[in-house]
Structure formats: C-alpha cells, structure tokens
Amino acid sequence: MKIKNLILKFFINTDLKKDVLFLKSIDSFDCLSVFQLKKIRAHIYKKTYLKKEIIYKKGQDAKLLCIVKSGKVELDDTKNKRIIHKRDLFGQKYVFNANEVYADTATALEDSEIYLLYKDDIETLMEKDESIGFRMFKKILQILYKRYNHER
C-alpha cells in the first residue's frame, strides 16, 4: 500500500476522506492532488434541498458553483430544461465571470445533497494556490474542447 493511502486511511477524518474521494471522481477535479482537494473541501458548504426546493432563481446574482452529491436538479431557462445528476456541476459558467446573473432557475427534482462553493472562495483559493487554478482551468478547457468536437 502506498504511503499516501496509509496516511489517508489512518490520519484523515472519515467524512473528509469520503468527500475527497467524491471530488476526485468528478472530471473537473480529478486533476488535483489529495492535498489540493482537501483545500477545496475546506470551502465547501453542504446543503440538502428538499424536492421542489429552489437552489437559485433566474436573474439572481451568480455566486455559486454547485456539485450534485446525491439527487437530481433541473435547470430551467424557460426555453429549455436540463437535468443534472450525481457528480455533475452546475453554475460554473457564471462563477468565472464578474457581475453575472443566473440565466436559469435550479430546482431540486428530489431530495438532493448539493455541495456549494462560493465564487469568492474559489477566487481566493486560486490566488493562494495558483496550481489549483492552473490545473482546473486546463481541465475545464479540455472538457470544453471535447464537447465542442463532439457537437461538430
């Protein structure tokens, strides 16, 4: 067993370990080290939304990056509806732009546990640890490139 795994097994809080492993399973975060994921986890707020509860409304100031831990979320911009499932992110396109408002409403379709990262916390994290920002930016570009080529 690797030393990192031993350290994780014996010296890390169980919830923290589960959260880090969960974050590692998400495409946008799989490029980060355990240490970097622990830094991100320190800024995550966990919230359970009940079925039909609104997470954010169209037109509100965009300040959240959301990750679905469990459940389902609907994004509705009045023209299109999209369903977001476990391990999916939403709100990320607004987080990296200044003075944005949500173009859709996010509603829990069933009881859902959502991990919330505030825009200010993300920016602070990326300023303090530039490698987190660089790796995430690089990964997001790769994801966008794949999507672009897939749609063509």
GROMACS .gro file of C-alpha atoms in nm:
model
  152
    1MET     CA    1   0.000   0.000   0.000
    2LYS     CA    2   0.134   0.342  -0.088
    3ILE     CA    3   0.232   0.581   0.191
    4LYS     CA    4  -0.034   0.833   0.079
    5ASN     CA    5  -0.301   0.565   0.110
    6LEU     CA    6  -0.179   0.472   0.458
    7ILE     CA    7  -0.189   0.834   0.564
    8LEU     CA    8  -0.538   0.872   0.421
    9LYS     CA    9  -0.651   0.554   0.594
   10PHE     CA   10  -0.522   0.637   0.942
   11PHE     CA   11  -0.497   1.013   0.972
   12ILE     CA   12  -0.792   1.158   0.790
   13ASN     CA   13  -1.141   1.214   0.919
   14THR     CA   14  -1.385   0.969   0.755
   15ASP     CA   15  -1.618   1.239   0.618
   16LEU     CA   16  -1.324   1.433   0.480
   17LYS     CA   17  -1.186   1.117   0.320
   18LYS     CA   18  -1.524   1.039   0.159
   19ASP     CA   19  -1.558   1.397   0.035
   20VAL     CA   20  -1.207   1.399  -0.112
   21LEU     CA   21  -1.272   1.068  -0.290
   22PHE     CA   22  -1.603   1.204  -0.418
   23LEU     CA   23  -1.436   1.521  -0.551
   24LYS     CA   24  -1.163   1.311  -0.712
   25SER     CA   25  -1.437   1.121  -0.903
   26ILE     CA   26  -1.553   1.443  -1.074
   27ASP     CA   27  -1.396   1.529  -1.411
   28SER     CA   28  -1.324   1.891  -1.321
   29PHE     CA   29  -1.136   1.790  -1.006
   30ASP     CA   30  -0.966   1.461  -1.100
   31CYS     CA   31  -0.651   1.651  -1.200
   32LEU     CA   32  -0.593   1.775  -0.844
   33SER     CA   33  -0.388   1.615  -0.568
   34VAL     CA   34  -0.540   1.492  -0.243
   35PHE     CA   35  -0.383   1.791  -0.066
   36GLN     CA   36  -0.544   2.034  -0.315
   37LEU     CA   37  -0.879   1.859  -0.287
   38LYS     CA   38  -0.863   1.893   0.091
   39LYS     CA   39  -0.811   2.268   0.044
   40ILE     CA   40  -1.118   2.285  -0.179
   41ARG     CA   41  -1.320   2.068   0.061
   42ALA     CA   42  -1.247   2.318   0.340
   43HIS     CA   43  -1.450   2.576   0.143
   44ILE     CA   44  -1.745   2.353   0.054
   45TYR     CA   45  -2.082   2.404   0.219
   46LYS     CA   46  -2.311   2.102   0.217
   47LYS     CA   47  -2.681   2.163   0.191
   48THR     CA   48  -2.976   1.931   0.148
   49TYR     CA   49  -3.254   2.066  -0.072
   50LEU     CA   50  -3.598   1.910  -0.050
   51LYS     CA   51  -3.794   1.805  -0.356
   52LYS     CA   52  -3.914   2.117  -0.549
   53GLU     CA   53  -3.695   2.349  -0.340
   54ILE     CA   54  -3.527   2.626  -0.541
   55ILE     CA   55  -3.148   2.643  -0.524
   56TYR     CA   56  -3.126   2.969  -0.715
   57LYS     CA   57  -3.354   3.172  -0.942
   58LYS     CA   58  -3.306   3.314  -1.287
   59GLY     CA   59  -3.186   3.676  -1.259
   60GLN     CA   60  -3.018   3.639  -0.917
   61ASP     CA   61  -2.652   3.734  -0.879
   62ALA     CA   62  -2.445   3.430  -0.977
   63LYS     CA   63  -2.216   3.338  -0.692
   64LEU     CA   64  -2.231   2.958  -0.657
   65LEU     CA   65  -2.062   2.661  -0.815
   66CYS     CA   66  -2.278   2.362  -0.730
   67ILE     CA   67  -2.195   1.991  -0.728
   68VAL     CA   68  -2.465   1.727  -0.701
   69LYS     CA   69  -2.363   1.478  -0.433
   70SER     CA   70  -2.698   1.295  -0.449
   71GLY     CA   71  -3.036   1.352  -0.608
   72LYS     CA   72  -3.135   1.538  -0.925
   73VAL     CA   73  -3.161   1.905  -1.016
   74GLU     CA   74  -3.348   2.070  -1.301
   75LEU     CA   75  -3.211   2.379  -1.475
   76ASP     CA   76  -3.489   2.571  -1.648
   77ASP     CA   77  -3.430   2.884  -1.856
   78THR     CA   78  -3.798   2.891  -1.967
   79LYS     CA   79  -3.698   2.767  -2.317
   80ASN     CA   80  -3.501   2.455  -2.225
   81LYS     CA   81  -3.485   2.221  -1.929
   82ARG     CA   82  -3.180   2.018  -1.836
   83ILE     CA   83  -3.145   1.751  -1.568
   84ILE     CA   84  -2.829   1.745  -1.356
   85HIS     CA   85  -2.731   1.418  -1.185
   86LYS     CA   86  -2.485   1.296  -0.923
   87ARG     CA   87  -2.125   1.417  -0.983
   88ASP     CA   88  -2.241   1.690  -1.223
   89LEU     CA   89  -2.157   2.054  -1.173
   90PHE     CA   90  -2.380   2.349  -1.246
   91GLY     CA   91  -2.338   2.723  -1.211
   92GLN     CA   92  -1.974   2.702  -1.319
   93LYS     CA   93  -2.016   2.913  -1.632
   94TYR     CA   94  -2.115   3.209  -1.416
   95VAL     CA   95  -1.857   3.171  -1.142
   96PHE     CA   96  -1.560   3.275  -1.355
   97ASN     CA   97  -1.722   3.591  -1.489
   98ALA     CA   98  -1.773   3.916  -1.299
   99ASN     CA   99  -2.120   4.059  -1.236
  100GLU     CA  100  -2.309   3.766  -1.385
  101VAL     CA  101  -2.668   3.667  -1.313
  102TYR     CA  102  -2.816   3.321  -1.349
  103ALA     CA  103  -2.985   3.261  -1.684
  104ASP     CA  104  -3.185   2.971  -1.542
  105THR     CA  105  -3.358   2.853  -1.227
  106ALA     CA  106  -3.217   2.550  -1.044
  107THR     CA  107  -3.473   2.334  -0.862
  108ALA     CA  108  -3.428   2.004  -0.678
  109LEU     CA  109  -3.636   1.735  -0.850
  110GLU     CA  110  -3.596   1.510  -0.548
  111ASP     CA  111  -3.430   1.546  -0.210
  112SER     CA  112  -3.074   1.633  -0.310
  113GLU     CA  113  -2.747   1.692  -0.131
  114ILE     CA  114  -2.561   1.975  -0.301
  115TYR     CA  115  -2.204   2.086  -0.237
  116LEU     CA  116  -2.178   2.463  -0.272
  117LEU     CA  117  -1.862   2.658  -0.348
  118TYR     CA  118  -1.891   3.035  -0.337
  119LYS     CA  119  -1.732   3.239  -0.615
  120ASP     CA  120  -1.527   3.446  -0.367
  121ASP     CA  121  -1.389   3.131  -0.203
  122ILE     CA  122  -1.291   2.983  -0.540
  123GLU     CA  123  -1.111   3.303  -0.639
  124THR     CA  124  -0.929   3.318  -0.303
  125LEU     CA  125  -0.828   2.953  -0.333
  126MET     CA  126  -0.693   3.003  -0.683
  127GLU     CA  127  -0.498   3.311  -0.578
  128LYS     CA  128  -0.343   3.132  -0.279
  129ASP     CA  129  -0.259   2.814  -0.472
  130GLU     CA  130  -0.203   2.900  -0.837
  131SER     CA  131  -0.153   2.534  -0.929
  132ILE     CA  132  -0.517   2.465  -0.832
  133GLY     CA  133  -0.631   2.743  -1.064
  134PHE     CA  134  -0.399   2.633  -1.345
  135ARG     CA  135  -0.496   2.265  -1.324
  136MET     CA  136  -0.868   2.338  -1.304
  137PHE     CA  137  -0.851   2.588  -1.590
  138LYS     CA  138  -0.660   2.337  -1.802
  139LYS     CA  139  -0.912   2.063  -1.721
  140ILE     CA  140  -1.210   2.287  -1.799
  141LEU     CA  141  -1.053   2.372  -2.136
  142GLN     CA  142  -1.010   2.000  -2.211
  143ILE     CA  143  -1.374   1.934  -2.123
  144LEU     CA  144  -1.492   2.224  -2.340
  145TYR     CA  145  -1.270   2.105  -2.627
  146LYS     CA  146  -1.424   1.755  -2.608
  147ARG     CA  147  -1.776   1.899  -2.601
  148TYR     CA  148  -1.702   2.128  -2.895
  149ASN     CA  149  -1.562   1.843  -3.105
  150HIS     CA  150  -1.848   1.616  -3.004
  151GLU     CA  151  -2.109   1.871  -3.118
  152ARG     CA  152  -1.948   1.919  -3.458
   0.00000   0.00000   0.00000
